[in-house]
Amino acid sequence: MVTKRAPSGSPQDLIDAATGYLYSVAPTVATAAGIHDHDHRLADYDADAIEDRRRAFLAHGREARRRLEENPPVDPDDALDLALLADGLEVEARLLEDVRAPFRDPSLYLDEILYGVYYLVQRDFAPLPERARSAALRLGQVPALLRQAERNLGDGTEIPRPWVEAGARQVRGSQAFLAELDRDLVPRAGAAQADLTRALAEARTALDHFARSLDGPLLHNASGEFATGRATFDFLLEKQHGLSIDADALFEKGQRLVTQAQERLEEAARGIDPHRTWRDLVSGWKSDHPDRDGLLAEYRREVDRAREFVRARDLVGLPSGEILEVVETPSFQRSVCPFAAYVPPGPFEADQRGFFWVTPPPDDATPEARESCLLDHLRPGIPGTVAHEGYPGHHLQLTLANRSRRKVRHLFVTAVLIEGWAFYCEELMAEEGFYKDPRARVLQLKDQLWRACRVVIDTGMQTRGMTVEEAVRMLVDVACLEEPSARGEVLRYARSATQPMSYAVGKEEILALREEYRRLRGPAFTLREFHDRLLSYGSIPVSFTRGRLLERTEPAEGRSAGAAAQGLPRSGRS
């Protein structure tokens, strides 16, 4: 059992104790961060262990809050870190209490297994036989973990049906992923070959059994509510994302953003052809896409062009040593990642190599299904996707964030900054003239409409009773997504409250802060300076950095924004 009070000491002692504990109980999170002390383990999801974690999160969080209130650190960065720690641990405990994912979400266990192995295989942080040995040890724990899953999930009556459907789709992809490991990794596993072969076979058998449970009794009995409800949603807006808006106001904001996006999209379409709607134009462009064999090559060419464009325009500093590889989305994520995604390097990894996932058509799909998948990879839309996922979007922002030596800022992050920045970059690249094809601007605005729809859907599904089918129809009818892609998107939204809204809301936050900073700096304002200062704090809420960016003393030459900052913003995360 854990103690009810975390150990006291200096702010960094508290942070070290809390982050060390979190990595020990979340070994896949540790591997993702580049902490390799726990690579041989999966998380323990025994019911008592889950309760121990909840209590420990509360204990560490309360101690951080007490220190912040009773004996605030002199160093403003320490104060900021303690505030992040207190809020972050409160969120973790609240999610275990309210959302109860270990008892309601089958995909939680699949993510633990599949990402846990993916990071070991994909990242070159140690010789391959050593990583294969860790993968074998992790895979060897899959049967026990899935037995815990079946005990925790019970008869399925508490599980939301969309979560079972998402898990069932993901587990089918997981089998393909493990088959790929059997084919491609085992022959190169050295001394770990026999153990890895055995562990893969046992894991695949256990996943087969779990898949039958998902497709059978769990799906049949699933009758739980996926909606977090208004109270939890508002709590996450405040404590996880640092926003002062509630669900009702956010829903209304989303509706306004949808209307504004539609107006801008219609205006851009008229600039190309005043006699055709944007829908007609986009529909006519859908045949212009790479074929299956040339898909990655086209994305790679745009990645190179975007990186050079950012460098030439001096939009933001490029961190040394960063590398971006464009690869196919792993099979275990394709059902819930129908377009593209990004996986960053760990903040504690020497190799700062990120992976830009691009989802190809399934190899066993019919010709019609393969064509339908490729429709979402229109050539004029690829530059916007690259701006979002690569340069100056996720890859650049997250590799810059990795340079921070503040441990807590690598753990407790907000999608409002991460996704907001990437979405902001789509517009930034339009402002700077990156999109040479006028069709690219229309498609970029179409994606803006899609992100605005996400705000309405997120608040609607989580607080207003919107169904999965209603959300799918909105994406198809309003944002013009293909139905299979829309369904995959919505199944993800159903289990990630407040994440879908973060794109549009984060972009608005960054744009507002940029204008405040422009007014403050006057003629001395440059995009490079604003971007570098904003990103120097990592992936934390904009409300935590606003006061520091807007202080009237200019940082001395060579000093970081953090070193020059004074005090926490008055709004904090409230």
XYZ file of C-alpha atoms in Angstrom:
574
model
C 0.000 0.000 0.000
C 1.148 3.556 -0.623
C 1.469 6.167 2.048
C -1.237 8.801 2.152
C 1.266 11.598 1.921
C 4.062 11.963 -0.566
C 7.541 12.704 0.802
C 8.356 16.352 1.384
C 11.532 18.124 0.335
C 12.615 20.551 -2.339
C 10.297 21.105 -5.307
C 12.538 18.941 -7.452
C 12.520 16.192 -4.798
C 8.735 16.147 -4.976
C 8.766 16.141 -8.746
C 11.367 13.366 -8.889
C 9.342 11.223 -6.484
C 6.080 11.763 -8.362
C 7.475 11.268 -11.862
C 9.510 8.259 -10.773
C 6.407 6.683 -9.265
C 4.346 7.386 -12.368
C 6.930 5.818 -14.655
C 7.079 2.746 -12.407
C 3.317 2.130 -12.601
C 3.057 3.111 -16.290
C 6.009 1.320 -17.922
C 4.819 1.964 -21.481
C 4.679 5.687 -20.687
C 8.233 5.405 -19.395
C 9.390 3.715 -22.596
C 7.651 6.377 -24.673
C 9.535 9.046 -22.726
C 12.882 7.320 -23.240
C 13.122 5.954 -19.676
C 14.162 2.330 -20.135
C 14.199 1.013 -16.565
C 10.811 -0.667 -17.062
C 10.984 -1.877 -20.671
C 10.503 -5.493 -19.600
C 7.100 -4.891 -17.967
C 3.495 -4.055 -18.744
C 1.336 -2.150 -16.280
C -0.390 -3.985 -13.446
C -4.157 -3.602 -13.784
C -5.162 -5.631 -10.761
C -8.057 -3.793 -9.087
C -6.052 -3.235 -5.881
C -3.104 -1.879 -7.869
C -5.419 0.567 -9.632
C -6.733 1.831 -6.307
C -3.181 2.167 -4.983
C -2.353 4.334 -7.990
C -5.355 6.576 -7.425
C -4.361 7.139 -3.792
C -0.739 7.773 -4.702
C -1.704 10.317 -7.360
C -3.815 12.153 -4.799
C -1.042 12.045 -2.186
C 1.658 13.396 -4.488
C -0.712 15.994 -5.947
C -1.844 17.257 -2.541
C 1.742 17.587 -1.361
C 2.622 19.600 -4.454
C -0.406 21.841 -3.907
C 0.441 22.275 -0.200
C 4.009 23.273 -0.984
C 2.840 25.692 -3.653
C 0.395 27.384 -1.280
C 2.306 27.279 2.014
C 5.906 27.687 0.880
C 5.950 28.772 -2.775
C 9.326 28.303 -4.498
C 11.425 31.347 -5.234
C 12.270 29.991 -8.682
C 9.278 30.726 -10.953
C 10.002 27.621 -13.020
C 9.778 25.474 -9.898
C 6.468 27.137 -9.055
C 5.190 26.476 -12.558
C 6.272 22.844 -12.367
C 4.569 22.297 -9.010
C 1.344 23.783 -10.374
C 1.536 21.473 -13.395
C 2.240 18.495 -11.149
C -0.638 19.260 -8.778
C -3.139 19.723 -11.596
C -1.845 16.783 -13.621
C -2.045 14.307 -10.757
C -5.489 15.573 -9.806
C -6.586 14.870 -13.378
C -5.115 11.344 -13.282
C -6.924 10.551 -10.028
C -10.197 12.079 -11.248
C -10.099 10.051 -14.469
C -9.647 6.849 -12.493
C -12.625 7.815 -10.320
C -15.014 9.128 -12.979
C -14.105 7.609 -16.336
C -12.839 4.335 -14.820
C -11.181 3.294 -18.074
C -9.633 0.068 -16.664
C -13.157 -1.188 -15.983
C -14.826 0.187 -19.112
C -12.412 0.577 -22.031
C -11.021 -2.530 -23.779
C -8.662 -0.421 -25.897
C -6.783 0.658 -22.779
C -5.262 -2.821 -22.590
C -4.586 -3.002 -26.311
C -2.789 0.349 -26.228
C -0.676 -0.838 -23.301
C 0.408 -3.944 -25.209
C 0.803 -2.603 -28.710
C 2.427 0.759 -28.027
C 4.599 -0.928 -25.424
C 6.032 -3.204 -28.093
C 5.948 -0.639 -30.919
C 8.250 1.797 -29.081
C 10.743 -0.980 -28.368
C 10.833 -2.120 -31.975
C 10.662 1.229 -33.769
C 13.173 3.265 -31.769
C 16.841 2.521 -32.149
C 17.944 3.276 -28.576
C 19.774 -0.018 -28.023
C 21.008 -2.998 -30.089
C 18.097 -4.822 -31.692
C 18.601 -8.150 -29.836
C 18.426 -6.241 -26.538
C 15.196 -4.512 -27.563
C 13.812 -7.801 -28.864
C 14.514 -9.345 -25.456
C 12.514 -6.609 -23.752
C 9.721 -7.055 -26.302
C 9.662 -10.800 -25.566
C 9.384 -10.134 -21.832
C 6.555 -7.651 -22.388
C 4.718 -9.946 -24.774
C 5.104 -12.758 -22.265
C 2.908 -10.748 -19.873
C 0.096 -10.294 -22.398
C -1.943 -13.348 -21.293
C -1.875 -12.208 -17.650
C -2.754 -8.627 -18.591
C -5.710 -9.748 -20.704
C -6.938 -11.962 -17.869
C -6.925 -8.837 -15.700
C -8.799 -7.047 -18.476
C -11.517 -9.685 -18.582
C -11.927 -9.573 -14.804
C -12.103 -5.768 -14.767
C -14.443 -5.467 -17.756
C -16.800 -8.022 -16.237
C -19.934 -8.878 -18.170
C -19.681 -5.703 -20.276
C -22.796 -3.959 -18.998
C -20.758 -0.944 -17.873
C -18.877 -0.633 -21.177
C -20.082 1.845 -23.819
C -20.863 0.014 -27.048
C -18.681 2.373 -29.175
C -15.732 1.480 -26.962
C -16.267 -2.223 -27.575
C -16.553 -1.549 -31.315
C -13.329 0.482 -31.262
C -11.564 -2.286 -29.343
C -12.835 -4.970 -31.718
C -11.518 -3.043 -34.711
C -8.182 -2.428 -33.010
C -7.644 -6.019 -31.912
C -7.956 -7.210 -35.497
C -5.175 -4.821 -36.471
C -3.127 -6.000 -33.506
C -2.993 -9.525 -34.881
C -1.625 -8.204 -38.165
C 1.006 -6.230 -36.248
C 2.159 -9.266 -34.271
C 2.279 -11.312 -37.471
C 4.572 -8.659 -38.958
C 6.842 -8.920 -35.911
C 6.931 -12.693 -36.277
C 7.939 -12.314 -39.910
C 10.314 -9.335 -39.730
C 11.685 -9.060 -36.170
C 12.165 -12.655 -35.064
C 14.855 -13.461 -37.692
C 16.918 -10.494 -36.436
C 16.351 -11.045 -32.704
C 19.632 -12.850 -32.024
C 19.704 -14.648 -28.685
C 16.124 -13.510 -27.970
C 14.745 -15.330 -31.025
C 13.324 -18.383 -29.247
C 11.817 -16.355 -26.377
C 10.312 -13.851 -28.802
C 8.788 -16.590 -30.970
C 7.195 -18.213 -27.936
C 5.953 -14.908 -26.496
C 4.434 -13.845 -29.816
C 2.570 -17.134 -30.123
C 1.206 -16.852 -26.580
C 0.239 -13.208 -27.072
C -1.574 -13.974 -30.322
C -3.518 -16.791 -28.661
C -4.487 -14.497 -25.779
C -5.541 -11.750 -28.198
C -7.668 -14.259 -30.144
C -9.479 -15.124 -26.932
C -9.909 -11.444 -26.068
C -11.235 -10.738 -29.565
C -13.885 -13.430 -29.117
C -14.937 -11.795 -25.854
C -15.184 -8.410 -27.543
C -17.183 -9.713 -30.491
C -19.333 -11.909 -28.277
C -20.513 -11.275 -24.705
C -18.959 -7.825 -24.251
C -20.525 -6.482 -27.444
C -23.832 -8.177 -26.677
C -24.026 -6.762 -23.139
C -22.431 -3.349 -23.747
C -24.861 -0.732 -22.477
C -22.702 1.810 -20.632
C -22.589 5.544 -21.343
C -19.476 6.871 -23.054
C -20.288 10.499 -22.189
C -18.169 11.940 -19.383
C -20.944 14.333 -18.377
C -20.768 18.057 -17.886
C -18.989 18.122 -14.518
C -16.046 15.964 -15.607
C -15.818 17.675 -18.991
C -15.646 21.115 -17.358
C -13.081 19.812 -14.855
C -10.847 18.629 -17.713
C -11.192 21.932 -19.552
C -9.937 23.740 -16.457
C -7.375 21.400 -14.922
C -5.935 19.612 -17.933
C -6.133 22.361 -20.529
C -6.056 25.593 -18.516
C -9.245 26.942 -20.133
C -11.752 29.241 -18.461
C -14.658 28.199 -20.702
C -17.353 25.642 -19.828
C -19.028 23.016 -22.004
C -22.058 25.151 -22.857
C -19.997 28.135 -23.961
C -17.659 25.822 -25.840
C -20.572 24.231 -27.724
C -21.759 27.680 -28.806
C -18.215 28.607 -29.790
C -18.015 25.469 -31.903
C -21.197 26.397 -33.741
C -19.782 29.859 -34.493
C -16.546 28.329 -35.724
C -18.476 26.018 -38.049
C -20.350 28.964 -39.548
C -17.169 31.023 -39.956
C -15.320 28.101 -41.539
C -18.149 27.512 -44.004
C -18.120 31.170 -45.035
C -14.345 31.213 -45.583
C -14.483 27.948 -47.482
C -17.226 29.183 -49.785
C -15.278 32.382 -50.459
C -12.112 30.459 -51.351
C -14.068 28.141 -53.640
C -15.592 31.107 -55.483
C -12.069 32.301 -56.195
C -11.477 29.116 -58.176
C -14.890 28.722 -59.830
C -17.780 31.086 -58.965
C -20.312 28.696 -60.471
C -19.527 25.588 -58.425
C -19.795 24.819 -54.708
C -16.758 23.778 -52.714
C -18.282 20.309 -52.406
C -18.497 19.988 -56.167
C -14.925 21.189 -56.519
C -13.568 18.779 -53.892
C -15.539 15.914 -55.384
C -13.998 16.638 -58.771
C -10.497 16.668 -57.309
C -10.752 13.327 -55.528
C -9.321 11.369 -58.404
C -6.058 13.325 -58.046
C -4.254 11.252 -55.444
C -1.123 9.116 -55.310
C -1.478 5.426 -55.975
C -0.806 2.884 -53.235
C 2.830 2.380 -54.219
C 3.637 6.100 -54.479
C 1.833 7.282 -51.344
C 4.787 7.584 -48.979
C 7.058 9.088 -51.631
C 4.683 12.024 -52.172
C 4.478 12.737 -48.454
C 8.266 12.551 -48.156
C 8.749 15.094 -50.932
C 6.371 17.515 -49.186
C 8.130 16.974 -45.847
C 11.441 18.023 -47.418
C 9.837 21.069 -49.034
C 8.120 22.146 -45.810
C 11.286 21.857 -43.737
C 13.229 23.991 -46.193
C 10.375 26.526 -46.341
C 10.352 26.928 -42.535
C 14.127 27.331 -42.499
C 14.201 29.826 -45.369
C 11.376 31.935 -43.921
C 12.930 31.794 -40.418
C 9.548 30.940 -38.906
C 10.893 29.018 -35.906
C 14.204 27.615 -34.813
C 14.946 24.068 -35.949
C 16.403 21.935 -33.148
C 19.670 20.201 -33.939
C 19.562 16.466 -34.489
C 15.865 16.142 -35.305
C 14.861 13.627 -37.984
C 11.415 12.941 -39.392
C 10.680 9.607 -41.054
C 7.516 9.031 -43.084
C 6.282 5.464 -42.520
C 3.077 3.507 -42.893
C 0.706 3.625 -39.940
C 1.175 0.376 -37.991
C -1.639 -2.080 -38.565
C -2.887 -1.940 -34.972
C -3.787 1.752 -35.326
C -5.215 1.927 -38.841
C -8.830 1.412 -37.783
C -8.754 4.528 -35.581
C -6.184 6.510 -37.594
C -7.652 6.682 -41.095
C -5.478 9.551 -42.397
C -2.141 10.379 -40.813
C -0.608 10.872 -37.375
C 2.688 11.605 -35.663
C 4.674 9.729 -33.010
C 7.387 11.872 -31.394
C 10.756 10.772 -30.077
C 10.994 10.387 -26.339
C 12.223 13.481 -24.490
C 14.979 11.445 -22.852
C 16.114 9.679 -26.035
C 19.395 10.677 -27.647
C 17.928 9.908 -31.072
C 15.375 12.631 -31.823
C 13.699 10.752 -34.665
C 9.956 11.235 -35.084
C 7.622 9.071 -37.156
C 5.019 10.520 -39.493
C 2.359 7.837 -39.929
C 0.493 7.712 -43.243
C -2.383 5.247 -43.462
C -2.458 3.263 -46.729
C -5.369 1.209 -48.046
C -5.585 -2.279 -46.520
C -3.683 -4.829 -48.576
C -6.665 -7.190 -48.605
C -9.236 -4.508 -49.472
C -11.368 -4.644 -52.584
C -10.400 -2.267 -55.409
C -13.361 -0.070 -54.457
C -12.306 0.071 -50.789
C -8.695 0.823 -51.720
C -9.816 3.710 -53.892
C -12.086 5.021 -51.117
C -9.130 5.104 -48.708
C -6.929 6.946 -51.195
C -9.621 9.617 -51.671
C -8.520 11.068 -48.321
C -4.955 11.561 -49.629
C -5.656 14.189 -52.272
C -2.453 15.663 -53.707
C -3.428 19.285 -53.012
C -4.271 18.322 -49.414
C -0.915 16.736 -48.642
C 0.899 20.076 -47.986
C -1.567 20.954 -45.211
C -1.213 17.530 -43.622
C 2.575 17.864 -43.717
C 2.394 21.338 -42.140
C 0.290 19.828 -39.338
C 2.197 16.609 -38.669
C 5.713 17.640 -39.641
C 7.076 21.153 -40.230
C 6.390 23.421 -38.479
C 3.718 21.305 -36.753
C 3.931 18.351 -34.399
C 7.424 17.148 -35.165
C 9.059 20.524 -34.817
C 7.068 21.528 -31.728
C 7.546 18.252 -29.886
C 11.253 17.911 -30.639
C 11.685 21.454 -29.333
C 9.676 20.541 -26.223
C 11.978 17.568 -25.697
C 14.895 19.926 -25.117
C 13.450 21.075 -21.784
C 15.153 19.779 -18.643
C 11.941 20.263 -16.630
C 10.752 16.686 -16.066
C 7.152 17.419 -15.247
C 6.613 19.254 -18.536
C 7.201 16.012 -20.395
C 4.458 14.204 -18.486
C 1.581 16.606 -18.001
C 0.832 18.161 -21.355
C -2.252 19.478 -23.077
C -3.606 18.727 -26.513
C -4.766 22.359 -26.625
C -1.132 23.342 -27.125
C 0.025 20.291 -29.085
C -2.930 20.035 -31.470
C -3.621 23.759 -31.361
C -0.070 24.482 -32.514
C -0.259 21.954 -35.354
C -3.596 23.358 -36.517
C -2.271 26.918 -36.193
C 0.623 25.868 -38.442
C -1.789 24.961 -41.238
C -2.987 28.580 -41.249
C 0.519 29.970 -40.710
C 1.769 28.195 -43.812
C -1.140 29.619 -45.784
C -0.248 33.135 -44.569
C 3.365 32.609 -45.589
C 2.545 31.336 -49.095
C 3.458 27.665 -48.740
C 0.390 26.418 -50.605
C 1.148 27.027 -54.281
C -1.864 25.156 -55.632
C -5.087 27.157 -55.012
C -6.827 23.841 -54.386
C -4.591 23.364 -51.343
C -6.066 26.476 -49.706
C -9.598 25.165 -50.243
C -8.676 21.816 -48.734
C -6.923 23.518 -45.827
C -10.141 25.437 -45.120
C -12.141 22.223 -45.500
C -9.958 20.757 -42.747
C -10.656 23.881 -40.701
C -14.375 23.132 -41.033
C -13.707 19.552 -39.937
C -11.875 20.771 -36.797
C -14.722 23.189 -36.029
C -17.148 20.270 -36.300
C -15.005 18.439 -33.745
C -15.734 21.140 -31.144
C -19.481 20.654 -31.631
C -19.160 16.865 -31.663
C -16.890 16.706 -28.611
C -19.182 18.797 -26.441
C -22.272 17.255 -28.048
C -21.242 13.636 -27.466
C -19.813 14.153 -23.995
C -22.364 16.559 -22.500
C -25.470 16.817 -24.728
C -26.458 13.311 -25.716
C -25.208 13.363 -29.308
C -25.010 9.793 -30.629
C -22.240 8.177 -32.628
C -24.464 8.097 -35.700
C -25.312 11.795 -35.377
C -21.617 12.627 -35.068
C -20.752 10.498 -38.113
C -23.476 12.204 -40.135
C -22.128 15.639 -39.182
C -18.647 14.745 -40.395
C -20.019 13.299 -43.631
C -22.674 15.931 -44.372
C -20.952 19.081 -43.082
C -17.211 18.354 -43.291
C -17.494 16.083 -46.350
C -15.489 13.155 -44.913
C -15.856 9.693 -46.392
C -18.157 7.581 -44.205
C -15.592 4.892 -43.187
C -13.103 7.570 -42.171
C -15.775 9.527 -40.317
C -16.765 6.430 -38.340
C -13.170 5.715 -37.356
C -12.793 9.314 -36.230
C -15.946 9.261 -34.110
C -15.037 5.993 -32.383
C -11.840 7.732 -31.296
C -13.715 10.852 -30.163
C -16.037 8.718 -28.037
C -13.161 7.626 -25.798
C -11.100 10.848 -25.688
C -13.210 13.621 -24.147
C -11.801 17.165 -24.699
C -9.162 15.976 -27.186
C -11.267 16.581 -30.340
C -12.043 20.182 -29.377
C -8.376 20.962 -28.724
C -7.407 21.641 -32.356
C -9.688 24.592 -33.033
C -9.648 25.927 -29.469
C -5.862 25.731 -29.224
C -5.418 27.525 -32.520
C -7.685 30.335 -31.296
C -5.667 30.594 -28.071
C -2.362 30.845 -29.944
C -3.669 33.390 -32.448
C -5.034 35.565 -29.635
C -1.737 35.397 -27.760
C 0.184 36.208 -30.939
C -1.819 39.406 -31.409
C -1.275 40.406 -27.777
C 2.441 39.785 -28.193
C 2.506 41.719 -31.470
C 0.944 44.751 -29.786
C 3.407 44.522 -26.906
C 6.508 44.231 -29.094
C 5.405 46.732 -31.709
C 7.944 47.166 -34.549
C 10.288 44.678 -32.863
C 7.778 41.811 -33.275
C 8.869 38.827 -35.353
C 7.152 35.508 -35.847
C 10.424 33.712 -35.084
C 10.755 35.341 -31.668
C 7.111 34.714 -30.749
C 7.230 31.087 -31.831
C 10.540 30.374 -30.134
C 9.389 31.877 -26.845
C 6.008 30.137 -26.914
C 7.493 26.741 -27.681
C 10.310 27.065 -25.138
C 7.862 26.164 -22.346
C 6.933 22.792 -23.808
C 3.425 21.454 -24.348
C 1.751 23.136 -21.390
C -1.419 25.277 -21.343
C -1.221 28.649 -23.051
C -2.676 30.201 -19.895
C 0.490 29.186 -18.028
C 2.778 30.937 -20.487
C 0.741 34.044 -21.369
C 1.954 36.117 -18.413
C 5.568 35.259 -19.109
C 5.423 36.048 -22.802
C 3.677 39.329 -22.148
C 6.060 40.604 -19.476
C 7.465 43.915 -20.618
C 11.137 43.165 -19.988
C 12.809 41.718 -23.050
C 14.844 38.537 -22.327
C 18.575 39.153 -22.255
C 20.580 37.836 -25.176
C 21.167 34.111 -24.821
C 18.683 33.603 -21.968
C 15.729 31.281 -22.374
C 12.225 32.628 -22.040
C 11.812 30.494 -18.930
C 14.870 31.984 -17.246
C 13.623 35.502 -17.818
C 10.045 34.807 -16.733
C 8.611 36.056 -13.466
C 5.602 34.604 -11.666
C 2.686 32.425 -12.637
C -0.111 33.880 -14.770
C -2.981 35.092 -12.687
C -5.441 32.780 -14.381
C -3.390 29.624 -13.761
C -5.380 26.773 -15.232
C -8.716 28.062 -13.999
